[in-house]
Amino acid sequence: MCKTIAIHISFYNDRWEKMISQGVRALGYEPRFLKDDQVTLEDIRDCAILFGMFPPELLAQCPDLHWLQCSFAGVDRYSRPGVFARPDAVLTNASGAYGITIAEHMICVLLMMMRRMPEYQALVAQRGWKIIGDIRSIYDSNVTIVGMGDIGSNFGRRLKAMGASVCGVRRTEQLKPDWCDRVYTIDRLQEAVRDADVVALCLPGTGSTRHILNREVLDAMKQGAYIINVGRGTAVDQQALYDALRSGKLAGAALDVADPEPLPRDHFLWDAPNLLLTPHVSGNMSLAKTCQLVIDIFLRNLGHWDKGEPLEHVVDLRQGY
């Protein structure tokens, strides 16, 4: 088996390259850093292991590829049937690396909405100086988190520490974590959002999560609630969300993801009132801690691979996460 590992990541610098090189070589492998935007078949055809992000259409032409360690947590582009040439190829993601940065983004946008920061920004841009009106608090609020993985758990723990009552929604029944007051399964979503001041979506992009926040769920929510989505844009029926914002049913929404991305310049969401829209930046590689955690996951998994041990964060290709 080839001992060269092709590496294509978006956060190259001397520090990270040195760390990866030392870790890979210590285990008897040789790194091949691919720094161009375009990855070719010749770059990866002979590799049994890949680390980073690679064009899915090339992987089906790599019969020697045994394991792809993705540098992102969301791997829907790789979980479709036929992506890998080998039926036994293993896909692992970087779940666990993004919870810190995305949870802090969620706290940021939630406080911006609750404390009416966009309105104050618009006011002072016109050199205005007055109190706009009432604000709201995370303290004593009811928050429903849909998706209780690394990101949802990080967000939930922070909210709990800030005095919120936290409800979690997950696919299957499991033990309730200590940061959560109540847990519902996804088939009880409308019940779970009924009393929520905030509904946060932290979901992967799969067929079962598409438009999970639809008109019926929005109708079940109480007047004046907030929506946050940091998972995938496909989880939200965007027309229904737009209508709920226009009607005043929702006090606001913060979307870091959209469908499609980039959002077309003529898309109706640009004109939605009380919408905080960011271009999928909550979980990128701009925080050094995230880069460190992604590399740690890869090197730890490489050690497992070398010893024939089970890998961490293996993706179930049937479920998509």
PDB file of C-alpha atoms in Angstrom:
ATOM      1  CA  MET A   1       0.000   0.000   0.000  1.00  0.00           C
ATOM      2  CA  CYS A   2       1.277   3.458  -0.936  1.00  0.00           C
ATOM      3  CA  LYS A   3       2.655   5.359   2.080  1.00  0.00           C
ATOM      4  CA  THR A   4       2.135   8.790   0.525  1.00  0.00           C
ATOM      5  CA  ILE A   5      -0.781  10.827   1.891  1.00  0.00           C
ATOM      6  CA  ALA A   6      -2.178  13.574  -0.342  1.00  0.00           C
ATOM      7  CA  ILE A   7      -3.187  16.622   1.689  1.00  0.00           C
ATOM      8  CA  HIS A   8      -5.426  19.392   0.376  1.00  0.00           C
ATOM      9  CA  ILE A   9      -6.623  21.811   3.055  1.00  0.00           C
ATOM     10  CA  SER A  10      -7.703  25.443   2.960  1.00  0.00           C
ATOM     11  CA  PHE A  11      -5.640  26.654   5.923  1.00  0.00           C
ATOM     12  CA  TYR A  12      -2.021  26.239   4.871  1.00  0.00           C
ATOM     13  CA  ASN A  13       0.709  28.086   6.714  1.00  0.00           C
ATOM     14  CA  ASP A  14       4.182  27.116   7.885  1.00  0.00           C
ATOM     15  CA  ARG A  15       2.986  26.211  11.377  1.00  0.00           C
ATOM     16  CA  TRP A  16       0.265  23.812  10.266  1.00  0.00           C
ATOM     17  CA  GLU A  17       2.395  22.275   7.496  1.00  0.00           C
ATOM     18  CA  LYS A  18       5.204  21.568   9.943  1.00  0.00           C
ATOM     19  CA  MET A  19       2.817  20.011  12.448  1.00  0.00           C
ATOM     20  CA  ILE A  20       1.217  17.762   9.819  1.00  0.00           C
ATOM     21  CA  SER A  21       4.570  16.783   8.298  1.00  0.00           C
ATOM     22  CA  GLN A  22       6.078  15.821  11.642  1.00  0.00           C
ATOM     23  CA  GLY A  23       3.020  13.812  12.674  1.00  0.00           C
ATOM     24  CA  VAL A  24       2.726  11.969   9.364  1.00  0.00           C
ATOM     25  CA  ARG A  25       6.433  11.178   9.071  1.00  0.00           C
ATOM     26  CA  ALA A  26       6.608   9.988  12.680  1.00  0.00           C
ATOM     27  CA  LEU A  27       4.245   7.183  11.659  1.00  0.00           C
ATOM     28  CA  GLY A  28       6.254   6.274   8.561  1.00  0.00           C
ATOM     29  CA  TYR A  29       4.142   8.084   5.953  1.00  0.00           C
ATOM     30  CA  GLU A  30       5.078  10.834   3.506  1.00  0.00           C
ATOM     31  CA  PRO A  31       2.903  13.947   3.062  1.00  0.00           C
ATOM     32  CA  ARG A  32       2.141  15.302  -0.396  1.00  0.00           C
ATOM     33  CA  PHE A  33       0.827  18.843   0.021  1.00  0.00           C
ATOM     34  CA  LEU A  34      -1.419  20.019  -2.798  1.00  0.00           C
ATOM     35  CA  LYS A  35      -1.534  23.793  -2.610  1.00  0.00           C
ATOM     36  CA  ASP A  36      -3.163  24.620  -5.918  1.00  0.00           C
ATOM     37  CA  ASP A  37      -6.896  25.216  -6.099  1.00  0.00           C
ATOM     38  CA  GLN A  38      -7.198  22.548  -8.767  1.00  0.00           C
ATOM     39  CA  VAL A  39      -6.565  18.955  -7.676  1.00  0.00           C
ATOM     40  CA  THR A  40      -5.929  16.528 -10.534  1.00  0.00           C
ATOM     41  CA  LEU A  41      -6.329  12.797 -10.737  1.00  0.00           C
ATOM     42  CA  GLU A  42      -2.562  12.437 -11.042  1.00  0.00           C
ATOM     43  CA  ASP A  43      -2.182  14.155  -7.659  1.00  0.00           C
ATOM     44  CA  ILE A  44      -4.146  11.481  -5.804  1.00  0.00           C
ATOM     45  CA  ARG A  45      -4.450   8.367  -7.996  1.00  0.00           C
ATOM     46  CA  ASP A  46      -1.732   6.397  -6.166  1.00  0.00           C
ATOM     47  CA  CYS A  47      -2.726   7.363  -2.609  1.00  0.00           C
ATOM     48  CA  ALA A  48      -4.454   5.028  -0.157  1.00  0.00           C
ATOM     49  CA  ILE A  49      -5.121   7.922   2.249  1.00  0.00           C
ATOM     50  CA  LEU A  50      -6.345  11.461   1.591  1.00  0.00           C
ATOM     51  CA  PHE A  51      -6.685  14.308   4.082  1.00  0.00           C
ATOM     52  CA  GLY A  52      -8.737  17.401   3.320  1.00  0.00           C
ATOM     53  CA  MET A  53     -11.243  18.215   0.601  1.00  0.00           C
ATOM     54  CA  PHE A  54     -11.099  16.712  -2.874  1.00  0.00           C
ATOM     55  CA  PRO A  55     -13.342  16.825  -5.973  1.00  0.00           C
ATOM     56  CA  PRO A  56     -15.836  13.957  -5.501  1.00  0.00           C
ATOM     57  CA  GLU A  57     -15.796  13.153  -9.208  1.00  0.00           C
ATOM     58  CA  LEU A  58     -12.124  12.134  -8.949  1.00  0.00           C
ATOM     59  CA  LEU A  59     -12.566   9.673  -6.103  1.00  0.00           C
ATOM     60  CA  ALA A  60     -14.483   7.169  -8.217  1.00  0.00           C
ATOM     61  CA  GLN A  61     -11.336   6.926 -10.350  1.00  0.00           C
ATOM     62  CA  CYS A  62      -9.085   6.023  -7.404  1.00  0.00           C
ATOM     63  CA  PRO A  63      -9.381   2.260  -6.811  1.00  0.00           C
ATOM     64  CA  ASP A  64      -6.444   2.341  -4.366  1.00  0.00           C
ATOM     65  CA  LEU A  65      -8.115   4.866  -2.051  1.00  0.00           C
ATOM     66  CA  HIS A  66      -8.947   3.205   1.271  1.00  0.00           C
ATOM     67  CA  TRP A  67      -9.629   6.175   3.543  1.00  0.00           C
ATOM     68  CA  LEU A  68     -10.604   9.830   3.173  1.00  0.00           C
ATOM     69  CA  GLN A  69     -10.253  11.999   6.260  1.00  0.00           C
ATOM     70  CA  CYS A  70     -12.355  15.048   5.466  1.00  0.00           C
ATOM     71  CA  SER A  71     -11.338  18.362   7.052  1.00  0.00           C
ATOM     72  CA  PHE A  72     -14.985  19.456   7.450  1.00  0.00           C
ATOM     73  CA  ALA A  73     -17.801  18.083   9.584  1.00  0.00           C
ATOM     74  CA  GLY A  74     -20.427  18.216   6.827  1.00  0.00           C
ATOM     75  CA  VAL A  75     -19.652  15.559   4.216  1.00  0.00           C
ATOM     76  CA  ASP A  76     -22.875  15.328   2.180  1.00  0.00           C
ATOM     77  CA  ARG A  77     -20.916  15.768  -1.057  1.00  0.00           C
ATOM     78  CA  TYR A  78     -19.034  12.508  -0.317  1.00  0.00           C
ATOM     79  CA  SER A  79     -21.855  10.386   1.087  1.00  0.00           C
ATOM     80  CA  ARG A  80     -23.761   9.907  -2.169  1.00  0.00           C
ATOM     81  CA  PRO A  81     -23.717   6.442  -3.776  1.00  0.00           C
ATOM     82  CA  GLY A  82     -20.867   5.813  -6.202  1.00  0.00           C
ATOM     83  CA  VAL A  83     -18.466   8.485  -4.962  1.00  0.00           C
ATOM     84  CA  PHE A  84     -15.783   5.965  -3.963  1.00  0.00           C
ATOM     85  CA  ALA A  85     -14.308   3.357  -6.290  1.00  0.00           C
ATOM     86  CA  ARG A  86     -13.857   0.876  -3.457  1.00  0.00           C
ATOM     87  CA  PRO A  87     -17.048  -0.285  -1.706  1.00  0.00           C
ATOM     88  CA  ASP A  88     -15.058  -0.688   1.525  1.00  0.00           C
ATOM     89  CA  ALA A  89     -13.528   2.801   1.443  1.00  0.00           C
ATOM     90  CA  VAL A  90     -13.839   4.608   4.784  1.00  0.00           C
ATOM     91  CA  LEU A  91     -14.953   8.222   5.146  1.00  0.00           C
ATOM     92  CA  THR A  92     -14.257  10.099   8.376  1.00  0.00           C
ATOM     93  CA  ASN A  93     -15.179  13.692   9.116  1.00  0.00           C
ATOM     94  CA  ALA A  94     -13.885  16.379  11.471  1.00  0.00           C
ATOM     95  CA  SER A  95     -16.855  16.358  13.810  1.00  0.00           C
ATOM     96  CA  GLY A  96     -15.717  17.810  17.106  1.00  0.00           C
ATOM     97  CA  ALA A  97     -13.529  20.501  15.581  1.00  0.00           C
ATOM     98  CA  TYR A  98     -16.199  23.088  14.832  1.00  0.00           C
ATOM     99  CA  GLY A  99     -18.398  23.172  17.919  1.00  0.00           C
ATOM    100  CA  ILE A 100     -16.468  25.969  19.638  1.00  0.00           C
ATOM    101  CA  THR A 101     -16.376  28.424  16.769  1.00  0.00           C
ATOM    102  CA  ILE A 102     -19.922  27.777  15.523  1.00  0.00           C
ATOM    103  CA  ALA A 103     -21.446  27.935  19.013  1.00  0.00           C
ATOM    104  CA  GLU A 104     -19.764  31.296  19.591  1.00  0.00           C
ATOM    105  CA  HIS A 105     -21.134  32.529  16.259  1.00  0.00           C
ATOM    106  CA  MET A 106     -24.613  31.407  17.330  1.00  0.00           C
ATOM    107  CA  ILE A 107     -24.342  33.224  20.667  1.00  0.00           C
ATOM    108  CA  CYS A 108     -23.150  36.316  18.791  1.00  0.00           C
ATOM    109  CA  VAL A 109     -26.032  36.459  16.314  1.00  0.00           C
ATOM    110  CA  LEU A 110     -28.613  35.567  18.949  1.00  0.00           C
ATOM    111  CA  LEU A 111     -27.501  38.447  21.162  1.00  0.00           C
ATOM    112  CA  MET A 112     -27.410  40.758  18.141  1.00  0.00           C
ATOM    113  CA  MET A 113     -31.047  39.952  17.407  1.00  0.00           C
ATOM    114  CA  MET A 114     -32.219  40.033  21.010  1.00  0.00           C
ATOM    115  CA  ARG A 115     -30.459  43.324  21.750  1.00  0.00           C
ATOM    116  CA  ARG A 116     -31.471  44.830  18.364  1.00  0.00           C
ATOM    117  CA  MET A 117     -27.916  45.516  17.227  1.00  0.00           C
ATOM    118  CA  PRO A 118     -28.774  45.769  13.492  1.00  0.00           C
ATOM    119  CA  GLU A 119     -31.303  48.506  14.303  1.00  0.00           C
ATOM    120  CA  TYR A 120     -28.782  50.390  16.426  1.00  0.00           C
ATOM    121  CA  GLN A 121     -26.164  50.027  13.715  1.00  0.00           C
ATOM    122  CA  ALA A 122     -28.579  51.546  11.186  1.00  0.00           C
ATOM    123  CA  LEU A 123     -29.454  54.306  13.661  1.00  0.00           C
ATOM    124  CA  VAL A 124     -25.901  55.421  14.387  1.00  0.00           C
ATOM    125  CA  ALA A 125     -24.994  55.174  10.687  1.00  0.00           C
ATOM    126  CA  GLN A 126     -27.427  58.086  10.289  1.00  0.00           C
ATOM    127  CA  ARG A 127     -25.861  59.773  13.383  1.00  0.00           C
ATOM    128  CA  GLY A 128     -28.942  59.067  15.426  1.00  0.00           C
ATOM    129  CA  TRP A 129     -28.855  58.772  19.201  1.00  0.00           C
ATOM    130  CA  LYS A 130     -31.846  57.318  21.044  1.00  0.00           C
ATOM    131  CA  ILE A 131     -33.189  54.203  22.734  1.00  0.00           C
ATOM    132  CA  ILE A 132     -35.094  52.170  20.137  1.00  0.00           C
ATOM    133  CA  GLY A 133     -37.173  50.129  22.564  1.00  0.00           C
ATOM    134  CA  ASP A 134     -37.388  46.884  24.523  1.00  0.00           C
ATOM    135  CA  ILE A 135     -34.748  44.186  24.191  1.00  0.00           C
ATOM    136  CA  ARG A 136     -34.739  40.521  25.217  1.00  0.00           C
ATOM    137  CA  SER A 137     -32.380  38.223  27.114  1.00  0.00           C
ATOM    138  CA  ILE A 138     -30.986  34.725  26.819  1.00  0.00           C
ATOM    139  CA  TYR A 139     -31.569  34.465  30.570  1.00  0.00           C
ATOM    140  CA  ASP A 140     -34.949  32.806  31.273  1.00  0.00           C
ATOM    141  CA  SER A 141     -35.551  32.158  27.560  1.00  0.00           C
ATOM    142  CA  ASN A 142     -36.659  28.805  26.118  1.00  0.00           C
ATOM    143  CA  VAL A 143     -34.374  27.478  23.393  1.00  0.00           C
ATOM    144  CA  THR A 144     -34.957  24.413  21.237  1.00  0.00           C
ATOM    145  CA  ILE A 145     -31.870  22.972  19.554  1.00  0.00           C
ATOM    146  CA  VAL A 146     -32.565  20.668  16.624  1.00  0.00           C
ATOM    147  CA  GLY A 147     -29.499  18.454  16.245  1.00  0.00           C
ATOM    148  CA  MET A 148     -27.600  17.471  19.393  1.00  0.00           C
ATOM    149  CA  GLY A 149     -24.183  16.659  17.964  1.00  0.00           C
ATOM    150  CA  ASP A 150     -20.960  18.550  18.637  1.00  0.00           C
ATOM    151  CA  ILE A 151     -22.303  21.925  17.483  1.00  0.00           C
ATOM    152  CA  GLY A 152     -25.689  21.662  19.184  1.00  0.00           C
ATOM    153  CA  SER A 153     -24.072  20.433  22.396  1.00  0.00           C
ATOM    154  CA  ASN A 154     -21.548  23.278  22.491  1.00  0.00           C
ATOM    155  CA  PHE A 155     -24.334  25.799  21.913  1.00  0.00           C
ATOM    156  CA  GLY A 156     -26.576  24.170  24.502  1.00  0.00           C
ATOM    157  CA  ARG A 157     -23.916  24.161  27.226  1.00  0.00           C
ATOM    158  CA  ARG A 158     -23.264  27.867  26.696  1.00  0.00           C
ATOM    159  CA  LEU A 159     -26.966  28.721  26.770  1.00  0.00           C
ATOM    160  CA  LYS A 160     -27.484  26.712  29.944  1.00  0.00           C
ATOM    161  CA  ALA A 161     -24.633  28.578  31.615  1.00  0.00           C
ATOM    162  CA  MET A 162     -26.301  31.862  30.590  1.00  0.00           C
ATOM    163  CA  GLY A 163     -29.566  30.942  32.297  1.00  0.00           C
ATOM    164  CA  ALA A 164     -31.686  29.569  29.442  1.00  0.00           C
ATOM    165  CA  SER A 165     -33.991  26.561  29.536  1.00  0.00           C
ATOM    166  CA  VAL A 166     -32.738  24.230  26.793  1.00  0.00           C
ATOM    167  CA  CYS A 167     -34.712  21.623  24.866  1.00  0.00           C
ATOM    168  CA  GLY A 168     -32.976  19.240  22.468  1.00  0.00           C
ATOM    169  CA  VAL A 169     -34.313  17.389  19.435  1.00  0.00           C
ATOM    170  CA  ARG A 170     -32.570  14.324  18.008  1.00  0.00           C
ATOM    171  CA  ARG A 171     -33.334  11.467  15.648  1.00  0.00           C
ATOM    172  CA  THR A 172     -33.430   8.661  18.225  1.00  0.00           C
ATOM    173  CA  GLU A 173     -34.084   8.344  21.943  1.00  0.00           C
ATOM    174  CA  GLN A 174     -30.895   8.509  24.012  1.00  0.00           C
ATOM    175  CA  LEU A 175     -29.874   9.570  27.491  1.00  0.00           C
ATOM    176  CA  LYS A 176     -30.485  13.235  28.269  1.00  0.00           C
ATOM    177  CA  PRO A 177     -27.230  15.237  28.538  1.00  0.00           C
ATOM    178  CA  ASP A 178     -26.729  17.452  31.585  1.00  0.00           C
ATOM    179  CA  TRP A 179     -27.026  20.698  29.596  1.00  0.00           C
ATOM    180  CA  CYS A 180     -30.496  19.795  28.375  1.00  0.00           C
ATOM    181  CA  ASP A 181     -33.773  20.139  30.285  1.00  0.00           C
ATOM    182  CA  ARG A 182     -35.897  18.082  27.872  1.00  0.00           C
ATOM    183  CA  VAL A 183     -35.264  15.901  24.831  1.00  0.00           C
ATOM    184  CA  TYR A 184     -37.681  15.137  21.995  1.00  0.00           C
ATOM    185  CA  THR A 185     -37.327  12.862  18.998  1.00  0.00           C
ATOM    186  CA  ILE A 186     -37.639  14.470  15.580  1.00  0.00           C
ATOM    187  CA  ASP A 187     -41.175  13.135  15.031  1.00  0.00           C
ATOM    188  CA  ARG A 188     -42.267  15.465  17.880  1.00  0.00           C
ATOM    189  CA  LEU A 189     -40.656  18.569  16.383  1.00  0.00           C
ATOM    190  CA  GLN A 190     -43.817  20.691  16.380  1.00  0.00           C
ATOM    191  CA  GLU A 191     -44.318  19.957  20.067  1.00  0.00           C
ATOM    192  CA  ALA A 192     -40.667  20.765  20.785  1.00  0.00           C
ATOM    193  CA  VAL A 193     -40.805  24.225  19.176  1.00  0.00           C
ATOM    194  CA  ARG A 194     -44.209  25.292  20.524  1.00  0.00           C
ATOM    195  CA  ASP A 195     -42.927  27.226  23.563  1.00  0.00           C
ATOM    196  CA  ALA A 196     -39.512  28.149  22.167  1.00  0.00           C
ATOM    197  CA  ASP A 197     -38.226  31.711  22.110  1.00  0.00           C
ATOM    198  CA  VAL A 198     -35.395  30.466  19.897  1.00  0.00           C
ATOM    199  CA  VAL A 199     -35.161  27.497  17.522  1.00  0.00           C
ATOM    200  CA  ALA A 200     -31.637  26.615  16.374  1.00  0.00           C
ATOM    201  CA  LEU A 201     -30.900  24.163  13.566  1.00  0.00           C
ATOM    202  CA  CYS A 202     -27.588  22.266  13.743  1.00  0.00           C
ATOM    203  CA  LEU A 203     -28.295  19.536  11.198  1.00  0.00           C
ATOM    204  CA  PRO A 204     -26.390  17.761   8.411  1.00  0.00           C
ATOM    205  CA  GLY A 205     -27.643  17.932   4.854  1.00  0.00           C
ATOM    206  CA  THR A 206     -29.519  14.690   4.188  1.00  0.00           C
ATOM    207  CA  GLY A 207     -32.763  13.698   2.532  1.00  0.00           C
ATOM    208  CA  SER A 208     -34.436  13.362   5.926  1.00  0.00           C
ATOM    209  CA  THR A 209     -33.479  16.880   7.032  1.00  0.00           C
ATOM    210  CA  ARG A 210     -34.588  18.698   3.876  1.00  0.00           C
ATOM    211  CA  HIS A 211     -37.170  21.387   4.727  1.00  0.00           C
ATOM    212  CA  ILE A 212     -37.485  20.045   8.246  1.00  0.00           C
ATOM    213  CA  LEU A 213     -38.283  23.632   9.217  1.00  0.00           C
ATOM    214  CA  ASN A 214     -41.348  24.017   7.050  1.00  0.00           C
ATOM    215  CA  ARG A 215     -44.511  26.113   7.121  1.00  0.00           C
ATOM    216  CA  GLU A 216     -46.253  23.736   9.541  1.00  0.00           C
ATOM    217  CA  VAL A 217     -43.399  23.895  12.050  1.00  0.00           C
ATOM    218  CA  LEU A 218     -43.196  27.676  11.742  1.00  0.00           C
ATOM    219  CA  ASP A 219     -46.959  27.910  12.324  1.00  0.00           C
ATOM    220  CA  ALA A 220     -46.540  25.835  15.491  1.00  0.00           C
ATOM    221  CA  MET A 221     -44.036  28.304  16.922  1.00  0.00           C
ATOM    222  CA  LYS A 222     -45.144  31.141  19.145  1.00  0.00           C
ATOM    223  CA  GLN A 223     -45.297  34.748  18.002  1.00  0.00           C
ATOM    224  CA  GLY A 224     -42.013  36.636  18.148  1.00  0.00           C
ATOM    225  CA  ALA A 225     -39.570  33.732  18.229  1.00  0.00           C
ATOM    226  CA  TYR A 226     -36.143  33.643  16.578  1.00  0.00           C
ATOM    227  CA  ILE A 227     -34.613  31.138  14.123  1.00  0.00           C
ATOM    228  CA  ILE A 228     -30.900  30.295  13.794  1.00  0.00           C
ATOM    229  CA  ASN A 229     -29.564  27.934  11.103  1.00  0.00           C
ATOM    230  CA  VAL A 230     -25.903  26.905  10.969  1.00  0.00           C
ATOM    231  CA  GLY A 231     -26.283  23.397   9.493  1.00  0.00           C
ATOM    232  CA  ARG A 232     -27.378  23.307   5.871  1.00  0.00           C
ATOM    233  CA  GLY A 233     -29.602  25.711   3.964  1.00  0.00           C
ATOM    234  CA  THR A 234     -31.723  22.822   2.697  1.00  0.00           C
ATOM    235  CA  ALA A 235     -33.090  22.289   6.226  1.00  0.00           C
ATOM    236  CA  VAL A 236     -35.259  25.418   5.885  1.00  0.00           C
ATOM    237  CA  ASP A 237     -38.209  26.075   3.601  1.00  0.00           C
ATOM    238  CA  GLN A 238     -36.883  29.517   2.727  1.00  0.00           C
ATOM    239  CA  GLN A 239     -40.142  30.807   1.223  1.00  0.00           C
ATOM    240  CA  ALA A 240     -42.009  29.884   4.402  1.00  0.00           C
ATOM    241  CA  LEU A 241     -39.305  31.552   6.492  1.00  0.00           C
ATOM    242  CA  TYR A 242     -39.488  34.695   4.376  1.00  0.00           C
ATOM    243  CA  ASP A 243     -43.261  34.818   4.790  1.00  0.00           C
ATOM    244  CA  ALA A 244     -42.949  34.384   8.567  1.00  0.00           C
ATOM    245  CA  LEU A 245     -40.483  37.271   8.739  1.00  0.00           C
ATOM    246  CA  ARG A 246     -42.609  39.504   6.511  1.00  0.00           C
ATOM    247  CA  SER A 247     -45.754  38.842   8.532  1.00  0.00           C
ATOM    248  CA  GLY A 248     -44.036  39.514  11.859  1.00  0.00           C
ATOM    249  CA  LYS A 249     -44.661  35.961  13.063  1.00  0.00           C
ATOM    250  CA  LEU A 250     -40.896  35.741  13.721  1.00  0.00           C
ATOM    251  CA  ALA A 251     -38.968  38.478  15.492  1.00  0.00           C
ATOM    252  CA  GLY A 252     -35.867  37.596  13.490  1.00  0.00           C
ATOM    253  CA  ALA A 253     -33.717  34.927  11.893  1.00  0.00           C
ATOM    254  CA  ALA A 254     -29.976  34.385  11.537  1.00  0.00           C
ATOM    255  CA  LEU A 255     -28.901  32.217   8.605  1.00  0.00           C
ATOM    256  CA  ASP A 256     -25.274  31.270   8.065  1.00  0.00           C
ATOM    257  CA  VAL A 257     -26.306  28.812   5.354  1.00  0.00           C
ATOM    258  CA  ALA A 258     -28.639  29.065   2.380  1.00  0.00           C
ATOM    259  CA  ASP A 259     -29.940  27.066  -0.556  1.00  0.00           C
ATOM    260  CA  PRO A 260     -28.263  27.542  -2.956  1.00  0.00           C
ATOM    261  CA  GLU A 261     -24.849  28.900  -2.012  1.00  0.00           C
ATOM    262  CA  PRO A 262     -23.705  31.460  -2.898  1.00  0.00           C
ATOM    263  CA  LEU A 263     -27.146  33.027  -2.657  1.00  0.00           C
ATOM    264  CA  PRO A 264     -28.063  34.511  -6.080  1.00  0.00           C
ATOM    265  CA  ARG A 265     -28.067  38.305  -6.163  1.00  0.00           C
ATOM    266  CA  ASP A 266     -31.764  38.381  -7.100  1.00  0.00           C
ATOM    267  CA  HIS A 267     -32.882  35.917  -4.392  1.00  0.00           C
ATOM    268  CA  PHE A 268     -35.843  36.992  -2.255  1.00  0.00           C
ATOM    269  CA  LEU A 269     -33.988  36.369   1.024  1.00  0.00           C
ATOM    270  CA  TRP A 270     -31.872  39.492   0.465  1.00  0.00           C
ATOM    271  CA  ASP A 271     -35.019  41.560   1.038  1.00  0.00           C
ATOM    272  CA  ALA A 272     -36.323  39.685   4.082  1.00  0.00           C
ATOM    273  CA  PRO A 273     -36.856  41.922   7.124  1.00  0.00           C
ATOM    274  CA  ASN A 274     -35.087  41.203  10.422  1.00  0.00           C
ATOM    275  CA  LEU A 275     -32.730  38.708   8.790  1.00  0.00           C
ATOM    276  CA  LEU A 276     -29.057  38.390   9.748  1.00  0.00           C
ATOM    277  CA  LEU A 277     -27.408  36.696   6.774  1.00  0.00           C
ATOM    278  CA  THR A 278     -23.770  35.563   6.789  1.00  0.00           C
ATOM    279  CA  PRO A 279     -21.970  33.747   3.918  1.00  0.00           C
ATOM    280  CA  HIS A 280     -21.320  30.367   5.603  1.00  0.00           C
ATOM    281  CA  VAL A 281     -18.578  31.702   7.862  1.00  0.00           C
ATOM    282  CA  SER A 282     -19.536  30.343  11.287  1.00  0.00           C
ATOM    283  CA  GLY A 283     -17.426  27.220  10.920  1.00  0.00           C
ATOM    284  CA  ASN A 284     -14.652  28.054   8.501  1.00  0.00           C
ATOM    285  CA  MET A 285     -10.929  27.874   9.209  1.00  0.00           C
ATOM    286  CA  SER A 286     -10.422  31.480  10.327  1.00  0.00           C
ATOM    287  CA  LEU A 287     -10.112  30.434  13.994  1.00  0.00           C
ATOM    288  CA  ALA A 288      -6.725  28.872  14.780  1.00  0.00           C
ATOM    289  CA  LYS A 289      -8.253  26.562  17.387  1.00  0.00           C
ATOM    290  CA  THR A 290     -10.437  24.982  14.703  1.00  0.00           C
ATOM    291  CA  CYS A 291      -7.410  24.283  12.487  1.00  0.00           C
ATOM    292  CA  GLN A 292      -5.594  22.742  15.430  1.00  0.00           C
ATOM    293  CA  LEU A 293      -8.517  20.464  16.255  1.00  0.00           C
ATOM    294  CA  VAL A 294      -8.907  19.305  12.630  1.00  0.00           C
ATOM    295  CA  ILE A 295      -5.229  18.375  12.463  1.00  0.00           C
ATOM    296  CA  ASP A 296      -5.428  16.637  15.838  1.00  0.00           C
ATOM    297  CA  ILE A 297      -8.339  14.511  14.604  1.00  0.00           C
ATOM    298  CA  PHE A 298      -6.452  13.509  11.458  1.00  0.00           C
ATOM    299  CA  LEU A 299      -3.190  12.625  13.221  1.00  0.00           C
ATOM    300  CA  ARG A 300      -5.006  10.727  15.954  1.00  0.00           C
ATOM    301  CA  ASN A 301      -6.925   8.773  13.319  1.00  0.00           C
ATOM    302  CA  LEU A 302      -3.743   8.118  11.357  1.00  0.00           C
ATOM    303  CA  GLY A 303      -2.293   6.546  14.492  1.00  0.00           C
ATOM    304  CA  HIS A 304      -5.383   4.346  14.758  1.00  0.00           C
ATOM    305  CA  TRP A 305      -5.106   3.412  11.081  1.00  0.00           C
ATOM    306  CA  ASP A 306      -1.441   2.479  11.422  1.00  0.00           C
ATOM    307  CA  LYS A 307      -2.235   0.184  14.347  1.00  0.00           C
ATOM    308  CA  GLY A 308      -5.298  -1.355  12.724  1.00  0.00           C
ATOM    309  CA  GLU A 309      -7.588   0.211  15.328  1.00  0.00           C
ATOM    310  CA  PRO A 310     -11.117   1.549  14.689  1.00  0.00           C
ATOM    311  CA  LEU A 311     -11.173   5.126  13.415  1.00  0.00           C
ATOM    312  CA  GLU A 312     -12.968   8.010  15.098  1.00  0.00           C
ATOM    313  CA  HIS A 313     -15.786   9.963  13.412  1.00  0.00           C
ATOM    314  CA  VAL A 314     -16.561   7.330  10.785  1.00  0.00           C
ATOM    315  CA  VAL A 315     -19.427   8.482   8.555  1.00  0.00           C
ATOM    316  CA  ASP A 316     -22.335   6.131   7.977  1.00  0.00           C
ATOM    317  CA  LEU A 317     -22.707   6.549   4.205  1.00  0.00           C
ATOM    318  CA  ARG A 318     -26.326   5.451   4.390  1.00  0.00           C
ATOM    319  CA  GLN A 319     -27.219   8.139   6.923  1.00  0.00           C
ATOM    320  CA  GLY A 320     -24.889  10.813   5.496  1.00  0.00           C
ATOM    321  CA  TYR A 321     -23.234  11.674   8.812  1.00  0.00           C
TER     322      TYR A 321
END
